[in-house]
Amino acid sequence: MTGGLVIDVGALWPALFPLLGVVAVLVADLVSPRLRETPFVIAAVAAGFGAWTCLPGVLQTSGEVRTSFCLPSGWTVPAASGSGEAVGAAAAAGNCLWQADSLSSALQLAANLSALVVLLLAWPGRRARATDPGTTALSTPSPTSEPVQAVLLLAALSGTVVVAAARDIATWLVALELATLPVIALVALSGGRRAVAGAVQLLVTSLVSFALLALGAALWFAATGSPFLSGAAALGAQGAGVATGGVANAALLSLSVVLVVAGLGFKLSLVPFHAWTPTAYSGSSLPVAAFLATVSKIGALAGLLVFLRAVAALGTPGLVVVAVVAALSMTLGNVMALRQDDVVLLLAWSTVAQAGWVVLPLVSVSALGTSASATYLLTYVVATLVAFAVVALRAREVGVAARRLDAYEGLWRRTAWRAGALGLALTSLAGLPPGIVGLVGKVVALRPVVAEGWTWLTVVAAANAVLGVAVYLRWLRPVVTSVDTPDAGRSAPTVAVASRWGGPGRRGPLVAALVLTVAVLFVVSVQPDLLFGLLG
């Protein structure tokens, strides 16, 4: 405790480990700048320990919260000690800047593990030479690229972890941008004009998003008179400002919700805020695209849930704005994905469609809606990481040709285990057996919609579930198709991998990433109760 401020360092370790990893990478680069793998080893250890420290929060019983940076009730009466009673009282009053319940901790755990998989996908291999086929000047990294990449990935991860537990508008806003800005630099570092175009588009989008979020946060403060994103603040417990009778001004709060949904809609790739997604994915390296599709989406949803869980205390009816963007995102994402022959673009438009499913349960501003949304997000994240890992391994064999759908023809005959992994991922995204977790995830996402009586939205979601099956079966069909032609990757010398992270990556880390993600996806497909129990 410092001057009445109660600080529990143990609750902060999930965010501190990535930051300590940043410092360690910078120090290691000063000591031995020629060791290319050292930054990634340090980053992987930091992400792994960050995930480990999330487990106590995940295993909490319902109603328990890990808190830190707690102000005493009334803000002016210093607490006598840093005891658990002081923390509990501050948390009950809504005065803790850091609050991580089991749902928040589960999102933090998923972010750390996803970042670990991305690090394995980005693991540096041999340095590409100018004489290597398919190598360009822009595809060969500078000697300092590895520490830069590791630092940026860890910085974005720390922002994602913080935003899940932030309960004041200042920390919430800063953490959201910390989770975004390093990724923009990572996209630009991928090299090439498409990468620069994607980075610029993502930067402009981020600026617009931040403006909307800042305005939404300002309206929240004007309506409640409190900097805390809590139910107590929404009800006027901290001083209602312009509120009347202790209830926050409904008009200002409604406008604040619309602006926050729009601002985070950019980060979630929701229609009509999605335009940057295909450009950024296409221009990025495979690991950065995977980071955008997973860790960045976890951070965006975590930020949205923090806000909506505060608003839920008012008993807000279903949100029409969420229903509209969910329906548009599912429909446009699936239609555009059906037109793609490039698997990276297909995954980009898949992100748009799946983002619609992620926010679909949030039409019900309730505990059921938030837990259903987080559940669907995690099923999407695991399946998408498996798909990216398969693409990365294929890219190691055939280079940029791995982006084409026809590069996967007859994959089951060449590497049956890899084809099985891709099949499990695609069926999970489509909601078909054997990807049972995807099917159950869609049912769970629809429950709050049906409970709230959104008939038209239920019909749209059901139609898009069928359309989504066509999207993923279109990729799965060549995988199980028998071909007699030799593998293009074996009839030519190894070329520079599609990822512009310095030539073909090491096979070991790529295989480890695929095995890890497939193992998780298989377990939750066989026993989906494990995932649902984790999130309550």
Coordinates of C-alpha atoms in Angstrom, one line a residue:
M1 CA 0.0 0.0 0.0
T2 CA 1.2 3.5 -0.9
G3 CA -0.4 6.6 0.6
G4 CA -3.8 4.8 0.8
L5 CA -3.4 3.2 -2.6
V6 CA -3.6 -0.6 -2.2
I7 CA -1.4 -2.4 -4.7
D8 CA -1.4 -6.2 -5.2
V9 CA 1.7 -6.9 -7.3
G10 CA 0.6 -10.6 -7.7
A11 CA -2.4 -9.5 -9.7
L12 CA -0.3 -7.5 -12.1
W13 CA 2.1 -10.3 -13.1
P14 CA 0.2 -11.1 -16.4
A15 CA 1.0 -7.6 -17.6
L16 CA 4.4 -7.2 -15.9
F17 CA 6.0 -10.3 -17.5
P18 CA 5.6 -9.0 -21.1
L19 CA 7.0 -5.6 -20.0
L20 CA 10.0 -7.3 -18.3
G21 CA 10.5 -9.3 -21.5
V22 CA 10.8 -6.0 -23.4
V23 CA 13.5 -4.8 -21.1
A24 CA 15.3 -8.2 -21.2
V25 CA 15.2 -8.2 -25.0
L26 CA 16.7 -4.7 -25.2
V27 CA 19.5 -5.6 -22.7
A28 CA 20.3 -8.9 -24.5
D29 CA 20.5 -7.1 -27.8
L30 CA 23.0 -4.7 -26.3
V31 CA 25.1 -7.5 -24.9
S32 CA 25.0 -9.9 -27.9
P33 CA 23.4 -8.4 -30.9
R34 CA 24.4 -11.2 -33.3
L35 CA 22.3 -13.9 -31.6
R36 CA 19.2 -13.9 -33.7
E37 CA 17.1 -16.3 -31.7
T38 CA 17.8 -14.8 -28.3
P39 CA 15.0 -12.1 -28.5
F40 CA 12.5 -14.7 -29.5
V41 CA 13.6 -17.1 -26.7
I42 CA 13.2 -14.2 -24.2
A43 CA 9.8 -13.2 -25.6
A44 CA 8.5 -16.8 -25.6
V45 CA 9.6 -17.2 -21.9
A46 CA 7.9 -13.9 -21.0
A47 CA 4.6 -14.9 -22.8
G48 CA 4.8 -18.3 -21.1
F49 CA 5.3 -17.0 -17.6
G50 CA 2.6 -14.4 -18.3
A51 CA 0.2 -17.2 -19.2
W52 CA 1.2 -19.1 -16.1
T53 CA 0.4 -16.1 -13.8
C54 CA -3.1 -15.9 -15.3
L55 CA -4.1 -19.3 -14.0
P56 CA -4.9 -18.2 -10.4
G57 CA -7.3 -15.7 -11.8
V58 CA -8.9 -18.2 -14.2
L59 CA -9.4 -20.7 -11.4
Q60 CA -11.2 -18.2 -9.2
T61 CA -14.7 -19.0 -8.2
S62 CA -17.7 -17.0 -9.5
G63 CA -17.7 -13.6 -7.9
E64 CA -14.0 -13.5 -6.9
V65 CA -11.9 -10.7 -8.4
R66 CA -8.2 -10.1 -8.3
T67 CA -7.7 -6.4 -7.7
S68 CA -4.8 -3.9 -7.6
F69 CA -4.4 -0.1 -7.5
C70 CA -7.4 0.2 -5.2
L71 CA -8.3 3.6 -3.7
P72 CA -10.0 3.6 -0.3
S73 CA -13.7 4.3 -0.2
G74 CA -14.3 8.0 -0.5
W75 CA -10.8 8.6 -1.9
T76 CA -9.8 10.8 1.0
V77 CA -9.8 8.4 3.9
P78 CA -6.5 6.5 3.9
A79 CA -6.7 2.8 4.5
A80 CA -5.0 1.6 7.7
S81 CA -3.2 -1.1 6.0
G82 CA -2.8 -3.0 2.7
S83 CA -4.9 -5.9 4.1
G84 CA -7.3 -8.0 2.1
E85 CA -10.2 -6.3 3.9
A86 CA -9.0 -2.9 2.5
V87 CA -8.7 -4.3 -1.0
G88 CA -12.2 -6.0 -0.7
A89 CA -13.8 -2.7 0.5
A90 CA -12.2 -0.7 -2.3
A91 CA -13.3 -3.3 -4.9
A92 CA -16.8 -3.3 -3.6
A93 CA -16.9 0.4 -3.9
G94 CA -15.7 0.2 -7.5
N95 CA -12.5 2.1 -6.8
C96 CA -10.0 -0.4 -8.1
L97 CA -8.2 0.5 -11.3
W98 CA -7.3 -3.1 -11.9
Q99 CA -9.9 -5.8 -11.6
A100 CA -9.5 -9.3 -13.1
D101 CA -12.3 -11.8 -12.6
S102 CA -12.3 -15.3 -14.2
L103 CA -13.5 -14.0 -17.5
S104 CA -10.9 -11.2 -17.7
S105 CA -8.1 -13.7 -16.6
A106 CA -9.3 -16.2 -19.3
L107 CA -8.9 -13.5 -22.0
Q108 CA -5.4 -12.6 -20.6
L109 CA -4.4 -16.3 -20.7
A110 CA -5.6 -16.6 -24.3
A111 CA -3.7 -13.5 -25.3
N112 CA -0.4 -14.8 -23.8
L113 CA -0.8 -18.3 -25.3
S114 CA -1.7 -16.8 -28.7
A115 CA 1.3 -14.5 -28.6
L116 CA 3.4 -17.5 -27.8
V117 CA 2.2 -19.3 -30.9
V118 CA 2.8 -16.3 -33.0
L119 CA 6.3 -16.1 -31.8
L120 CA 6.8 -19.7 -32.8
L121 CA 5.4 -18.9 -36.3
A122 CA 7.8 -15.9 -36.5
W123 CA 10.9 -17.8 -35.2
P124 CA 13.9 -16.7 -37.3
G125 CA 15.6 -19.3 -39.5
R126 CA 18.6 -18.9 -41.6
R127 CA 19.3 -15.4 -43.0
A128 CA 18.0 -15.2 -46.5
R129 CA 20.7 -14.4 -49.1
A130 CA 20.3 -12.1 -52.1
T131 CA 21.0 -15.1 -54.3
D132 CA 18.1 -17.2 -52.9
P133 CA 15.3 -17.7 -55.4
G134 CA 12.3 -15.4 -54.7
T135 CA 14.3 -13.2 -52.3
T136 CA 14.1 -9.4 -52.7
A137 CA 15.9 -6.7 -50.9
L138 CA 12.7 -5.9 -49.0
S139 CA 12.4 -9.5 -47.8
T140 CA 15.8 -9.6 -46.2
P141 CA 15.6 -8.2 -42.6
S142 CA 18.2 -5.9 -41.2
P143 CA 20.5 -7.3 -38.5
T144 CA 18.4 -5.6 -35.8
S145 CA 15.0 -6.9 -37.0
E146 CA 14.6 -9.8 -34.6
P147 CA 14.8 -7.7 -31.4
V148 CA 12.5 -5.0 -32.9
Q149 CA 9.9 -7.6 -33.8
A150 CA 10.1 -9.3 -30.3
V151 CA 9.8 -5.9 -28.6
L152 CA 6.8 -4.8 -30.6
L153 CA 5.0 -8.1 -30.2
L154 CA 5.5 -8.0 -26.4
A155 CA 4.5 -4.4 -26.2
A156 CA 1.2 -5.1 -28.1
L157 CA 0.7 -8.2 -25.8
S158 CA 1.1 -6.1 -22.7
G159 CA -1.5 -3.6 -23.9
T160 CA -3.9 -6.5 -24.6
V161 CA -3.5 -7.9 -21.1
V162 CA -3.9 -4.6 -19.4
V163 CA -7.1 -3.6 -21.2
A164 CA -8.8 -6.8 -20.1
A165 CA -8.4 -5.7 -16.4
A166 CA -8.5 -1.9 -16.7
R167 CA -11.4 -0.3 -14.9
D168 CA -10.7 3.4 -15.4
I169 CA -11.1 5.2 -18.7
A170 CA -7.5 6.6 -18.8
T171 CA -5.8 3.2 -18.4
W172 CA -8.4 1.6 -20.7
L173 CA -7.8 4.1 -23.5
V174 CA -4.0 3.9 -23.2
A175 CA -4.0 0.1 -23.1
L176 CA -6.1 -0.1 -26.2
E177 CA -3.7 2.0 -28.2
L178 CA -0.7 0.2 -26.7
A179 CA -2.2 -3.0 -28.1
T180 CA -2.6 -1.4 -31.6
L181 CA 0.3 0.9 -32.4
P182 CA 3.1 -1.7 -32.2
V183 CA 1.2 -3.9 -34.6
I184 CA 1.1 -1.1 -37.1
A185 CA 4.9 -1.0 -37.0
L186 CA 5.0 -4.8 -37.4
V187 CA 2.9 -4.6 -40.6
A188 CA 5.1 -1.9 -42.0
L189 CA 8.3 -3.9 -41.2
S190 CA 7.0 -6.8 -43.3
G191 CA 8.3 -4.9 -46.3
G192 CA 6.9 -4.1 -49.7
R193 CA 4.3 -1.6 -51.0
R194 CA 1.4 -3.7 -49.9
A195 CA 2.8 -3.8 -46.3
V196 CA 3.2 0.0 -46.3
A197 CA -0.3 0.4 -47.7
G198 CA -1.7 -1.9 -45.0
A199 CA 0.2 -0.1 -42.3
V200 CA -1.0 3.3 -43.4
Q201 CA -4.6 2.2 -43.7
L202 CA -4.3 0.6 -40.2
L203 CA -2.8 3.8 -38.8
V204 CA -5.5 6.0 -40.2
T205 CA -8.2 3.6 -38.9
S206 CA -6.5 3.5 -35.5
L207 CA -6.6 7.3 -35.3
V208 CA -10.2 7.4 -36.1
S209 CA -10.9 4.6 -33.7
F210 CA -9.1 6.4 -30.9
A211 CA -11.0 9.7 -31.6
L212 CA -14.3 7.8 -31.3
L213 CA -13.2 6.0 -28.1
A214 CA -11.9 9.2 -26.5
L215 CA -15.2 11.0 -27.2
G216 CA -17.2 8.0 -25.9
A217 CA -15.1 8.0 -22.7
A218 CA -15.6 11.8 -22.3
L219 CA -19.4 11.3 -22.6
W220 CA -19.2 8.5 -20.0
F221 CA -17.4 10.9 -17.6
A222 CA -19.9 13.6 -18.4
A223 CA -22.8 11.3 -17.7
T224 CA -21.5 9.6 -14.5
G225 CA -19.0 12.1 -13.1
S226 CA -16.7 9.1 -12.5
P227 CA -13.5 7.9 -14.3
F228 CA -14.3 4.3 -13.3
L229 CA -15.8 1.9 -15.8
S230 CA -18.0 0.1 -13.2
G231 CA -21.7 -0.5 -12.6
A232 CA -21.5 1.7 -9.5
A233 CA -20.4 4.6 -11.6
A234 CA -23.1 3.9 -14.1
L235 CA -25.7 4.0 -11.4
G236 CA -24.3 7.3 -10.1
A237 CA -22.7 5.9 -6.9
Q238 CA -19.6 8.0 -7.5
G239 CA -21.4 11.2 -8.1
A240 CA -23.7 11.4 -11.1
G241 CA -22.5 14.7 -12.6
V242 CA -25.3 15.7 -14.8
A243 CA -27.4 12.7 -13.7
T244 CA -30.7 13.2 -12.0
G245 CA -31.8 11.3 -8.9
G246 CA -28.6 9.2 -8.8
V247 CA -29.2 7.6 -12.2
A248 CA -26.7 8.5 -15.0
N249 CA -28.1 10.5 -17.9
A250 CA -29.5 8.0 -20.3
A251 CA -29.0 10.0 -23.5
L252 CA -25.3 10.6 -22.9
L253 CA -24.7 7.0 -21.9
S254 CA -26.5 5.8 -25.0
L255 CA -24.4 8.0 -27.2
S256 CA -21.3 6.9 -25.4
V257 CA -22.2 3.2 -26.0
V258 CA -22.7 3.9 -29.7
L259 CA -19.3 5.7 -30.0
V260 CA -17.4 3.0 -28.1
V261 CA -19.0 0.2 -30.2
A262 CA -18.0 2.1 -33.3
G263 CA -14.4 2.8 -32.1
L264 CA -13.9 -0.9 -31.1
G265 CA -15.7 -2.0 -34.3
F266 CA -12.6 -0.8 -36.2
K267 CA -10.3 -3.0 -34.1
L268 CA -12.7 -6.0 -34.3
S269 CA -13.0 -5.6 -38.1
L270 CA -16.8 -5.1 -37.9
V271 CA -18.7 -3.8 -40.9
P272 CA -18.6 -0.9 -41.9
F273 CA -15.3 -0.4 -40.1
H274 CA -13.5 -3.3 -41.7
A275 CA -11.9 -1.9 -44.9
W276 CA -8.3 -2.1 -43.5
T277 CA -8.5 -5.8 -42.7
P278 CA -7.9 -7.4 -46.2
T279 CA -5.2 -4.8 -47.0
A280 CA -3.3 -5.3 -43.7
Y281 CA -3.5 -9.1 -43.8
S282 CA -2.4 -9.3 -47.4
G283 CA 0.5 -7.0 -46.9
S284 CA 1.7 -8.5 -43.6
S285 CA 3.9 -11.4 -42.9
L286 CA 2.0 -14.6 -41.9
P287 CA 2.9 -14.2 -38.1
V288 CA 1.7 -10.6 -38.1
A289 CA -1.5 -11.5 -39.9
A290 CA -2.0 -14.2 -37.3
F291 CA -1.4 -11.7 -34.5
L292 CA -3.9 -9.3 -36.0
A293 CA -6.5 -12.1 -36.3
T294 CA -6.1 -13.4 -32.7
V295 CA -4.3 -11.3 -30.1
S296 CA -5.6 -8.0 -31.4
K297 CA -9.1 -9.3 -31.5
I298 CA -8.8 -10.5 -27.9
G299 CA -7.8 -7.0 -26.9
A300 CA -10.6 -5.3 -28.8
L301 CA -13.3 -7.6 -27.3
A302 CA -11.8 -7.3 -23.8
G303 CA -12.1 -3.5 -24.1
L304 CA -15.7 -3.8 -25.3
L305 CA -16.6 -6.2 -22.5
V306 CA -15.2 -3.9 -19.9
F307 CA -17.4 -1.1 -21.1
L308 CA -20.6 -3.1 -21.7
R309 CA -20.3 -4.9 -18.3
A310 CA -20.4 -1.5 -16.7
V311 CA -23.4 -0.5 -18.7
A312 CA -25.2 -3.8 -17.9
A313 CA -25.8 -2.5 -14.3
L314 CA -28.4 -0.2 -15.7
G315 CA -30.5 -3.1 -17.1
T316 CA -30.0 -1.8 -20.6
P317 CA -32.3 -3.4 -23.2
G318 CA -30.8 -5.1 -26.3
L319 CA -28.4 -2.9 -28.3
V320 CA -29.7 -2.3 -31.8
V321 CA -26.3 -1.0 -33.0
V322 CA -24.7 -4.3 -32.1
A323 CA -27.4 -6.3 -33.9
V324 CA -27.0 -4.3 -37.1
V325 CA -23.2 -4.5 -37.3
A326 CA -23.2 -8.2 -36.4
A327 CA -25.7 -9.0 -39.2
L328 CA -23.7 -6.9 -41.7
S329 CA -20.4 -8.4 -40.7
M330 CA -21.5 -12.0 -40.9
T331 CA -23.1 -11.5 -44.3
L332 CA -20.4 -9.4 -46.1
G333 CA -17.6 -11.3 -44.6
N334 CA -19.0 -14.7 -45.8
V335 CA -19.9 -13.4 -49.3
M336 CA -16.4 -11.9 -49.8
A337 CA -14.7 -14.9 -48.4
L338 CA -16.5 -17.1 -51.0
R339 CA -14.8 -15.1 -53.8
Q340 CA -11.2 -15.5 -52.6
D341 CA -8.6 -17.8 -54.0
D342 CA -5.9 -16.4 -51.7
V343 CA -6.0 -18.2 -48.4
V344 CA -4.7 -15.1 -46.5
L345 CA -7.5 -13.0 -47.9
L346 CA -9.9 -15.8 -47.2
L347 CA -8.8 -15.7 -43.6
A348 CA -9.1 -11.9 -43.6
W349 CA -12.7 -11.9 -44.7
S350 CA -13.3 -14.9 -42.4
T351 CA -12.2 -12.5 -39.6
V352 CA -14.9 -10.0 -40.6
A353 CA -17.6 -12.7 -40.7
Q354 CA -16.4 -14.3 -37.4
A355 CA -16.3 -10.8 -35.7
G356 CA -20.1 -10.7 -36.4
W357 CA -20.5 -13.9 -34.5
V358 CA -18.3 -12.7 -31.7
V359 CA -20.4 -9.6 -31.0
L360 CA -23.7 -11.3 -31.8
P361 CA -24.4 -12.4 -28.1
L362 CA -23.8 -8.8 -27.0
V363 CA -27.2 -7.7 -28.1
S364 CA -28.0 -9.0 -24.7
V365 CA -26.2 -6.7 -22.2
S366 CA -25.9 -9.4 -19.6
A367 CA -23.5 -11.9 -18.0
L368 CA -24.9 -14.5 -20.4
G369 CA -24.1 -12.3 -23.4
T370 CA -20.6 -11.4 -22.3
S371 CA -19.6 -15.0 -21.5
A372 CA -21.0 -16.3 -24.7
S373 CA -19.1 -13.7 -26.7
A374 CA -15.8 -14.6 -25.0
T375 CA -16.5 -18.3 -25.5
Y376 CA -17.0 -17.8 -29.2
L377 CA -13.9 -15.6 -29.6
L378 CA -11.7 -18.2 -28.0
T379 CA -13.0 -21.0 -30.3
Y380 CA -12.3 -18.8 -33.3
V381 CA -8.8 -17.8 -32.0
V382 CA -7.7 -21.4 -31.5
A383 CA -9.0 -22.6 -34.9
T384 CA -7.5 -19.6 -36.7
L385 CA -4.1 -20.2 -35.2
V386 CA -4.2 -23.8 -36.4
A387 CA -5.0 -22.6 -40.0
F388 CA -2.2 -20.0 -39.9
A389 CA 0.3 -22.7 -38.6
V390 CA -0.6 -25.0 -41.5
V391 CA -0.2 -22.1 -44.0
A392 CA 3.2 -21.3 -42.5
L393 CA 4.4 -24.9 -42.9
R394 CA 3.2 -25.0 -46.4
A395 CA 4.9 -21.7 -47.2
R396 CA 8.1 -23.1 -45.9
E397 CA 7.8 -25.7 -48.7
V398 CA 6.5 -23.8 -51.7
G399 CA 7.0 -20.1 -50.7
V400 CA 4.4 -17.6 -51.8
A401 CA 2.5 -20.3 -53.7
A402 CA 1.1 -21.3 -50.3
R403 CA -1.3 -18.4 -50.5
R404 CA -3.2 -20.1 -53.3
L405 CA -6.0 -22.6 -52.6
D406 CA -4.7 -25.0 -55.2
A407 CA -1.4 -25.3 -53.2
Y408 CA -3.4 -27.5 -50.8
E409 CA -4.6 -30.0 -53.4
G410 CA -4.0 -33.6 -52.2
L411 CA -2.5 -32.4 -49.0
W412 CA -3.9 -35.4 -47.2
R413 CA -1.9 -37.8 -49.3
R414 CA 1.4 -35.9 -48.7
T415 CA 1.0 -35.1 -44.9
A416 CA -2.1 -36.6 -43.5
W417 CA -1.6 -35.2 -40.0
R418 CA -1.3 -31.7 -41.4
A419 CA -4.4 -32.1 -43.5
G420 CA -6.3 -33.4 -40.5
A421 CA -5.2 -30.4 -38.5
L422 CA -6.4 -28.0 -41.2
G423 CA -9.7 -30.0 -41.5
L424 CA -10.3 -29.8 -37.8
A425 CA -9.7 -26.0 -37.9
L426 CA -11.9 -25.4 -40.9
T427 CA -14.8 -27.5 -39.6
S428 CA -14.5 -25.7 -36.2
L429 CA -14.8 -22.4 -38.0
A430 CA -17.7 -23.7 -40.0
G431 CA -19.4 -25.3 -37.0
L432 CA -19.4 -28.8 -38.4
P433 CA -18.2 -32.2 -36.9
P434 CA -15.5 -33.1 -36.1
G435 CA -15.1 -29.4 -35.0
I436 CA -17.7 -29.8 -32.3
V437 CA -16.5 -26.8 -30.3
G438 CA -17.4 -24.6 -33.3
L439 CA -20.9 -25.9 -33.5
V440 CA -21.5 -25.6 -29.7
G441 CA -19.9 -22.1 -29.9
K442 CA -22.5 -21.0 -32.4
V443 CA -25.3 -22.5 -30.3
V444 CA -24.0 -20.6 -27.3
A445 CA -23.7 -17.4 -29.3
L446 CA -27.3 -17.7 -30.4
R447 CA -28.7 -18.3 -26.9
P448 CA -28.8 -14.7 -25.7
V449 CA -30.2 -13.6 -29.1
V450 CA -33.1 -16.1 -28.8
A451 CA -33.6 -15.2 -25.2
E452 CA -34.0 -11.5 -26.0
G453 CA -36.5 -12.3 -28.8
W454 CA -34.4 -11.1 -31.8
T455 CA -36.2 -13.2 -34.4
W456 CA -34.9 -11.5 -37.5
L457 CA -31.3 -11.6 -36.2
T458 CA -31.6 -15.3 -35.4
V459 CA -32.7 -15.9 -39.0
V460 CA -29.8 -13.9 -40.4
A461 CA -27.3 -15.8 -38.2
A462 CA -28.7 -19.1 -39.2
A463 CA -28.4 -18.2 -42.9
N464 CA -24.9 -17.1 -42.4
A465 CA -24.0 -20.3 -40.6
V466 CA -25.0 -22.2 -43.8
L467 CA -23.1 -19.7 -45.9
G468 CA -20.0 -20.1 -43.7
V469 CA -20.1 -23.8 -44.2
A470 CA -19.7 -23.1 -48.0
V471 CA -16.7 -20.8 -47.3
Y472 CA -14.6 -23.3 -45.3
L473 CA -15.6 -26.4 -47.4
R474 CA -14.3 -24.5 -50.4
W475 CA -10.8 -24.6 -48.8
L476 CA -11.3 -28.1 -47.4
R477 CA -12.2 -29.6 -50.8
P478 CA -8.8 -29.4 -52.4
V479 CA -7.2 -30.7 -49.2
V480 CA -9.0 -34.0 -49.6
T481 CA -8.8 -34.1 -53.4
S482 CA -6.6 -36.8 -54.9
V483 CA -4.0 -35.4 -57.4
D484 CA -1.4 -37.3 -59.4
T485 CA 0.7 -34.3 -60.2
P486 CA 3.9 -33.8 -58.2
D487 CA 4.0 -31.4 -55.3
A488 CA 5.1 -28.0 -56.6
G489 CA 7.1 -27.5 -53.5
R490 CA 9.2 -30.6 -54.3
S491 CA 9.8 -29.9 -57.9
A492 CA 11.6 -26.7 -57.3
P493 CA 14.3 -25.4 -54.9
T494 CA 13.2 -24.0 -51.6
V495 CA 12.2 -20.4 -52.0
A496 CA 11.8 -17.6 -49.6
V497 CA 8.8 -18.1 -47.4
A498 CA 5.7 -15.9 -47.9
S499 CA 6.5 -14.4 -44.5
R500 CA 9.0 -11.7 -45.0
W501 CA 10.7 -12.4 -41.7
G502 CA 14.0 -13.5 -43.2
G503 CA 13.7 -16.6 -45.4
P504 CA 12.4 -20.0 -44.5
G505 CA 11.7 -20.3 -40.8
R506 CA 12.9 -23.2 -38.7
R507 CA 10.6 -26.2 -39.1
G508 CA 10.8 -27.1 -35.4
P509 CA 9.1 -24.0 -34.0
L510 CA 6.4 -24.2 -36.8
V511 CA 5.7 -27.8 -36.0
A512 CA 5.6 -27.0 -32.3
A513 CA 3.1 -24.2 -33.0
L514 CA 0.9 -26.5 -35.0
V515 CA 1.0 -29.3 -32.4
L516 CA 0.2 -27.0 -29.5
T517 CA -2.8 -25.4 -31.2
V518 CA -4.1 -28.6 -32.6
A519 CA -3.9 -30.3 -29.2
V520 CA -5.9 -27.5 -27.6
L521 CA -8.4 -27.5 -30.4
F522 CA -8.8 -31.3 -30.2
V523 CA -9.3 -31.3 -26.4
V524 CA -12.0 -28.6 -26.5
S525 CA -13.7 -30.3 -29.4
V526 CA -13.8 -33.6 -27.6
Q527 CA -14.7 -31.9 -24.2
P528 CA -16.2 -28.4 -24.9
D529 CA -17.3 -28.2 -21.3
L530 CA -13.7 -27.5 -20.4
L531 CA -13.8 -24.2 -22.3
F532 CA -17.3 -23.2 -21.3
G533 CA -16.6 -24.0 -17.6
L534 CA -13.4 -21.9 -17.8
L535 CA -15.5 -18.9 -18.9
G536 CA -18.4 -19.6 -16.6

